[in-house]
PDB file of C-alpha atoms in Angstrom:
ATOM      1  CA  MET E   3      40.762  25.031 182.786  1.00  0.00           C
ATOM      2  CA  LYS E   4      43.839  22.334 182.382  1.00  0.00           C
ATOM      3  CA  THR E   5      43.420  19.486 184.427  1.00  0.00           C
ATOM      4  CA  LYS E   6      47.160  20.429 185.432  1.00  0.00           C
ATOM      5  CA  ARG E   7      46.037  23.891 186.409  1.00  0.00           C
ATOM      6  CA  LEU E   8      42.942  22.612 188.948  1.00  0.00           C
ATOM      7  CA  VAL E   9      44.792  19.949 190.828  1.00  0.00           C
ATOM      8  CA  ARG E  10      47.656  22.453 191.517  1.00  0.00           C
ATOM      9  CA  MET E  11      44.971  24.532 192.757  1.00  0.00           C
ATOM     10  CA  ALA E  12      43.222  21.787 194.270  1.00  0.00           C
ATOM     11  CA  LEU E  13      46.429  21.430 195.899  1.00  0.00           C
ATOM     12  CA  LEU E  14      47.099  24.727 197.591  1.00  0.00           C
ATOM     13  CA  ILE E  15      43.513  24.939 198.965  1.00  0.00           C
ATOM     14  CA  ALA E  16      44.355  22.148 201.051  1.00  0.00           C
ATOM     15  CA  MET E  17      47.443  23.233 201.935  1.00  0.00           C
ATOM     16  CA  SER E  18      45.411  26.581 203.257  1.00  0.00           C
ATOM     17  CA  TYR E  19      43.120  24.165 205.439  1.00  0.00           C
ATOM     18  CA  ILE E  20      46.180  22.408 207.151  1.00  0.00           C
ATOM     19  CA  GLY E  21      48.007  26.204 207.206  1.00  0.00           C
ATOM     20  CA  ALA E  22      44.937  27.176 208.890  1.00  0.00           C
ATOM     21  CA  TYR E  23      45.859  25.312 211.831  1.00  0.00           C
ATOM     22  CA  ILE E  24      49.182  26.628 212.087  1.00  0.00           C
ATOM     23  CA  LYS E  25      48.783  29.523 214.554  1.00  0.00           C
ATOM     24  CA  PRO E  26      51.602  30.565 215.916  1.00  0.00           C
ATOM     25  CA  PHE E  27      50.276  34.013 217.080  1.00  0.00           C
ATOM     26  CA  SER E  28      47.423  32.770 218.079  1.00  0.00           C
ATOM     27  CA  GLY E  29      45.867  34.888 221.377  1.00  0.00           C
ATOM     28  CA  LEU E  30      44.280  38.541 220.366  1.00  0.00           C
ATOM     29  CA  VAL E  31      43.401  37.381 216.669  1.00  0.00           C
ATOM     30  CA  ALA E  32      42.832  33.817 216.366  1.00  0.00           C
ATOM     31  CA  THR E  33      42.789  33.867 212.457  1.00  0.00           C
ATOM     32  CA  ALA E  34      46.452  34.894 212.116  1.00  0.00           C
ATOM     33  CA  ALA E  35      47.205  31.602 211.048  1.00  0.00           C
ATOM     34  CA  PHE E  36      49.526  29.981 207.803  1.00  0.00           C
ATOM     35  CA  ASP E  37      46.425  29.769 205.487  1.00  0.00           C
ATOM     36  CA  SER E  38      47.250  32.602 203.210  1.00  0.00           C
ATOM     37  CA  MET E  39      50.774  31.829 202.353  1.00  0.00           C
ATOM     38  CA  PRO E  40      49.032  29.198 199.529  1.00  0.00           C
ATOM     39  CA  GLY E  41      47.131  31.954 198.174  1.00  0.00           C
ATOM     40  CA  PHE E  42      50.144  34.329 197.673  1.00  0.00           C
ATOM     41  CA  PHE E  43      52.025  31.682 196.555  1.00  0.00           C
ATOM     42  CA  ALA E  44      49.522  31.025 193.814  1.00  0.00           C
ATOM     43  CA  ALA E  45      48.806  34.269 192.961  1.00  0.00           C
ATOM     44  CA  ALA E  46      52.805  34.519 192.098  1.00  0.00           C
ATOM     45  CA  TRP E  47      53.582  31.053 190.727  1.00  0.00           C
ATOM     46  CA  ILE E  48      49.827  30.003 189.064  1.00  0.00           C
ATOM     47  CA  SER E  49      48.299  33.349 188.482  1.00  0.00           C
ATOM     48  CA  PRO E  50      46.861  36.518 190.143  1.00  0.00           C
ATOM     49  CA  LEU E  51      42.971  34.748 189.367  1.00  0.00           C
ATOM     50  CA  ASP E  52      43.830  31.744 190.934  1.00  0.00           C
ATOM     51  CA  GLY E  53      45.777  33.322 194.129  1.00  0.00           C
ATOM     52  CA  CYS E  54      42.335  34.829 194.917  1.00  0.00           C
ATOM     53  CA  ILE E  55      40.266  31.786 194.755  1.00  0.00           C
ATOM     54  CA  VAL E  56      43.050  30.002 197.314  1.00  0.00           C
ATOM     55  CA  GLY E  57      43.225  32.871 199.522  1.00  0.00           C
ATOM     56  CA  ALA E  58      39.205  33.653 199.345  1.00  0.00           C
ATOM     57  CA  ILE E  59      38.954  29.887 200.893  1.00  0.00           C
ATOM     58  CA  GLY E  60      41.721  29.367 203.470  1.00  0.00           C
ATOM     59  CA  HIS E  61      40.703  32.422 204.954  1.00  0.00           C
ATOM     60  CA  LEU E  62      37.171  30.887 204.764  1.00  0.00           C
ATOM     61  CA  PHE E  63      39.005  27.368 206.004  1.00  0.00           C
ATOM     62  CA  THR E  64      40.827  29.074 209.148  1.00  0.00           C
ATOM     63  CA  ALA E  65      37.520  31.399 209.990  1.00  0.00           C
ATOM     64  CA  MET E  66      35.294  27.942 210.022  1.00  0.00           C
ATOM     65  CA  LEU E  67      37.369  26.294 212.355  1.00  0.00           C
ATOM     66  CA  GLN E  68      37.586  29.111 215.057  1.00  0.00           C
ATOM     67  CA  GLY E  69      33.561  28.922 214.692  1.00  0.00           C
ATOM     68  CA  PHE E  70      33.068  32.540 212.918  1.00  0.00           C
ATOM     69  CA  TYR E  71      34.158  34.191 216.080  1.00  0.00           C
ATOM     70  CA  LEU E  72      33.909  37.624 214.639  1.00  0.00           C
ATOM     71  CA  THR E  73      30.399  36.426 212.609  1.00  0.00           C
ATOM     72  CA  ILE E  74      29.890  34.816 209.281  1.00  0.00           C
ATOM     73  CA  PRO E  75      29.205  38.562 207.386  1.00  0.00           C
ATOM     74  CA  VAL E  76      32.540  39.689 208.775  1.00  0.00           C
ATOM     75  CA  HIS E  77      34.230  36.566 207.677  1.00  0.00           C
ATOM     76  CA  LEU E  78      32.909  36.698 204.434  1.00  0.00           C
ATOM     77  CA  VAL E  79      34.093  40.202 204.144  1.00  0.00           C
ATOM     78  CA  LEU E  80      37.365  39.437 205.215  1.00  0.00           C
ATOM     79  CA  ALA E  81      37.371  36.770 202.639  1.00  0.00           C
ATOM     80  CA  VAL E  82      36.794  38.811 199.781  1.00  0.00           C
ATOM     81  CA  GLU E  83      39.508  41.080 201.001  1.00  0.00           C
ATOM     82  CA  MET E  84      41.968  38.284 201.024  1.00  0.00           C
ATOM     83  CA  GLY E  85      41.421  37.162 197.920  1.00  0.00           C
ATOM     84  CA  LEU E  86      41.480  40.760 196.380  1.00  0.00           C
ATOM     85  CA  ILE E  87      45.186  41.452 198.438  1.00  0.00           C
ATOM     86  CA  CYS E  88      46.207  38.115 196.833  1.00  0.00           C
ATOM     87  CA  TYR E  89      45.152  39.174 193.465  1.00  0.00           C
ATOM     88  CA  VAL E  90      46.996  42.480 193.821  1.00  0.00           C
ATOM     89  CA  PHE E  91      50.054  40.586 195.377  1.00  0.00           C
ATOM     90  CA  GLY E  92      50.028  38.012 192.134  1.00  0.00           C
ATOM     91  CA  PHE E  93      49.551  41.346 189.924  1.00  0.00           C
ATOM     92  CA  ILE E  94      52.363  43.531 191.332  1.00  0.00           C
ATOM     93  CA  TRP E  95      54.552  40.055 191.596  1.00  0.00           C
ATOM     94  CA  ARG E  96      55.440  40.262 187.981  1.00  0.00           C
ATOM     95  CA  LYS E  97      56.572  43.959 187.571  1.00  0.00           C
ATOM     96  CA  SER E  98      58.376  44.293 191.419  1.00  0.00           C
ATOM     97  CA  LYS E  99      58.484  41.653 193.915  1.00  0.00           C
ATOM     98  CA  ILE E 100      59.724  43.494 196.904  1.00  0.00           C
ATOM     99  CA  ALA E 101      56.750  45.926 196.169  1.00  0.00           C
ATOM    100  CA  ALA E 102      54.536  42.801 196.163  1.00  0.00           C
ATOM    101  CA  ILE E 103      55.425  42.195 199.457  1.00  0.00           C
ATOM    102  CA  ILE E 104      55.202  45.021 201.089  1.00  0.00           C
ATOM    103  CA  LEU E 105      52.006  46.488 199.873  1.00  0.00           C
ATOM    104  CA  ALA E 106      50.189  43.048 200.414  1.00  0.00           C
ATOM    105  CA  SER E 107      51.792  43.096 203.815  1.00  0.00           C
ATOM    106  CA  LEU E 108      50.328  46.422 204.612  1.00  0.00           C
ATOM    107  CA  LEU E 109      46.355  45.796 202.803  1.00  0.00           C
ATOM    108  CA  ASN E 110      46.859  42.619 204.645  1.00  0.00           C
ATOM    109  CA  GLY E 111      47.933  43.500 208.184  1.00  0.00           C
ATOM    110  CA  VAL E 112      46.649  47.050 208.441  1.00  0.00           C
ATOM    111  CA  ALA E 113      44.405  48.198 205.482  1.00  0.00           C
ATOM    112  CA  SER E 114      42.036  45.140 205.750  1.00  0.00           C
ATOM    113  CA  PRO E 115      41.451  44.802 209.689  1.00  0.00           C
ATOM    114  CA  LEU E 116      40.672  49.009 210.180  1.00  0.00           C
ATOM    115  CA  SER E 117      37.832  48.425 207.136  1.00  0.00           C
ATOM    116  CA  LEU E 118      36.028  46.615 209.165  1.00  0.00           C
ATOM    117  CA  VAL E 119      35.154  49.588 211.813  1.00  0.00           C
ATOM    118  CA  VAL E 120      31.461  49.800 209.807  1.00  0.00           C
ATOM    119  CA  PHE E 121      30.731  46.679 211.757  1.00  0.00           C
ATOM    120  CA  PRO E 122      28.908  48.077 215.000  1.00  0.00           C
ATOM    121  CA  HIS E 123      29.797  45.438 217.397  1.00  0.00           C
ATOM    122  CA  LEU E 124      34.076  45.643 215.992  1.00  0.00           C
ATOM    123  CA  SER E 125      35.868  49.204 217.573  1.00  0.00           C
ATOM    124  CA  LEU E 126      38.682  51.473 216.243  1.00  0.00           C
ATOM    125  CA  LYS E 127      40.769  50.523 219.335  1.00  0.00           C
ATOM    126  CA  VAL E 128      40.219  46.464 218.754  1.00  0.00           C
ATOM    127  CA  LEU E 129      40.743  46.557 215.116  1.00  0.00           C
ATOM    128  CA  TRP E 130      43.717  48.957 215.901  1.00  0.00           C
ATOM    129  CA  ALA E 131      45.080  45.856 219.023  1.00  0.00           C
ATOM    130  CA  MET E 132      44.833  43.618 215.936  1.00  0.00           C
ATOM    131  CA  VAL E 133      47.168  45.250 213.261  1.00  0.00           C
ATOM    132  CA  PRO E 134      50.630  44.544 214.784  1.00  0.00           C
ATOM    133  CA  VAL E 135      49.827  40.585 214.998  1.00  0.00           C
ATOM    134  CA  LEU E 136      48.171  40.740 211.604  1.00  0.00           C
ATOM    135  CA  VAL E 137      51.093  42.535 210.108  1.00  0.00           C
ATOM    136  CA  PHE E 138      53.596  40.047 211.829  1.00  0.00           C
ATOM    137  CA  ALA E 139      51.485  36.736 210.376  1.00  0.00           C
ATOM    138  CA  SER E 140      51.003  38.759 207.146  1.00  0.00           C
ATOM    139  CA  VAL E 141      54.966  39.389 206.325  1.00  0.00           C
ATOM    140  CA  ALA E 142      55.422  35.460 207.674  1.00  0.00           C
ATOM    141  CA  ASN E 143      52.761  34.056 205.149  1.00  0.00           C
ATOM    142  CA  ILE E 144      54.123  36.599 202.193  1.00  0.00           C
ATOM    143  CA  VAL E 145      57.827  36.359 202.960  1.00  0.00           C
ATOM    144  CA  ALA E 146      57.124  32.125 203.281  1.00  0.00           C
ATOM    145  CA  ALA E 147      54.972  32.495 199.600  1.00  0.00           C
ATOM    146  CA  ALA E 148      57.603  34.605 197.879  1.00  0.00           C
ATOM    147  CA  GLY E 149      60.627  31.903 199.012  1.00  0.00           C
ATOM    148  CA  LEU E 150      58.751  29.275 198.003  1.00  0.00           C
ATOM    149  CA  THR E 151      58.194  30.840 194.454  1.00  0.00           C
ATOM    150  CA  LEU E 152      61.531  31.899 193.838  1.00  0.00           C
ATOM    151  CA  ALA E 153      62.785  28.121 195.114  1.00  0.00           C
ATOM    152  CA  MET E 154      60.669  26.770 192.424  1.00  0.00           C
ATOM    153  CA  PRO E 155      62.582  25.317 189.636  1.00  0.00           C
ATOM    154  CA  LYS E 156      62.362  26.764 186.640  1.00  0.00           C
ATOM    155  CA  LYS E 157      61.048  23.208 185.013  1.00  0.00           C
ATOM    156  CA  ILE E 158      58.461  23.520 187.344  1.00  0.00           C
ATOM    157  CA  LYS E 159      57.081  26.934 187.214  1.00  0.00           C
ATOM    158  CA  LYS E 160      55.206  27.049 183.443  1.00  0.00           C
ATOM    159  CA  ILE E 161      52.260  25.763 183.561  1.00  0.00           C
TER     160      ILE E 161
END
């Protein structure tokens, strides 16, 4: 792995930690923060695999700062899902930017929380109640990452 790539990933992981403190959507969903924006950005700018790593670590930062309030196993599942969603976003971004934004928003905002129904302490009603906030937070993170990626000067885009 190139040093420049590692440094960029480290900076984006640090940005995820900072983003974990930015929670404009707090309330019912304590982990709805700007922690995933660097993961989506990394997936689009560097590579889907790098975005996967940054996105998963970003979710763990937010969950840790909230005391793993849904339990550690649930947040580990969510971190894996977040990583996979960032990967899918980065993969599709190279083919269709609009499709990537829409699919990642639906996966992160709807499919991911509803997949937690297998955990006995989370009811379907509670999970459905989280969906509107998570969709809004997902769209905000993804659109911010997409805008930042498109705004990057071509000279800097190449790694």
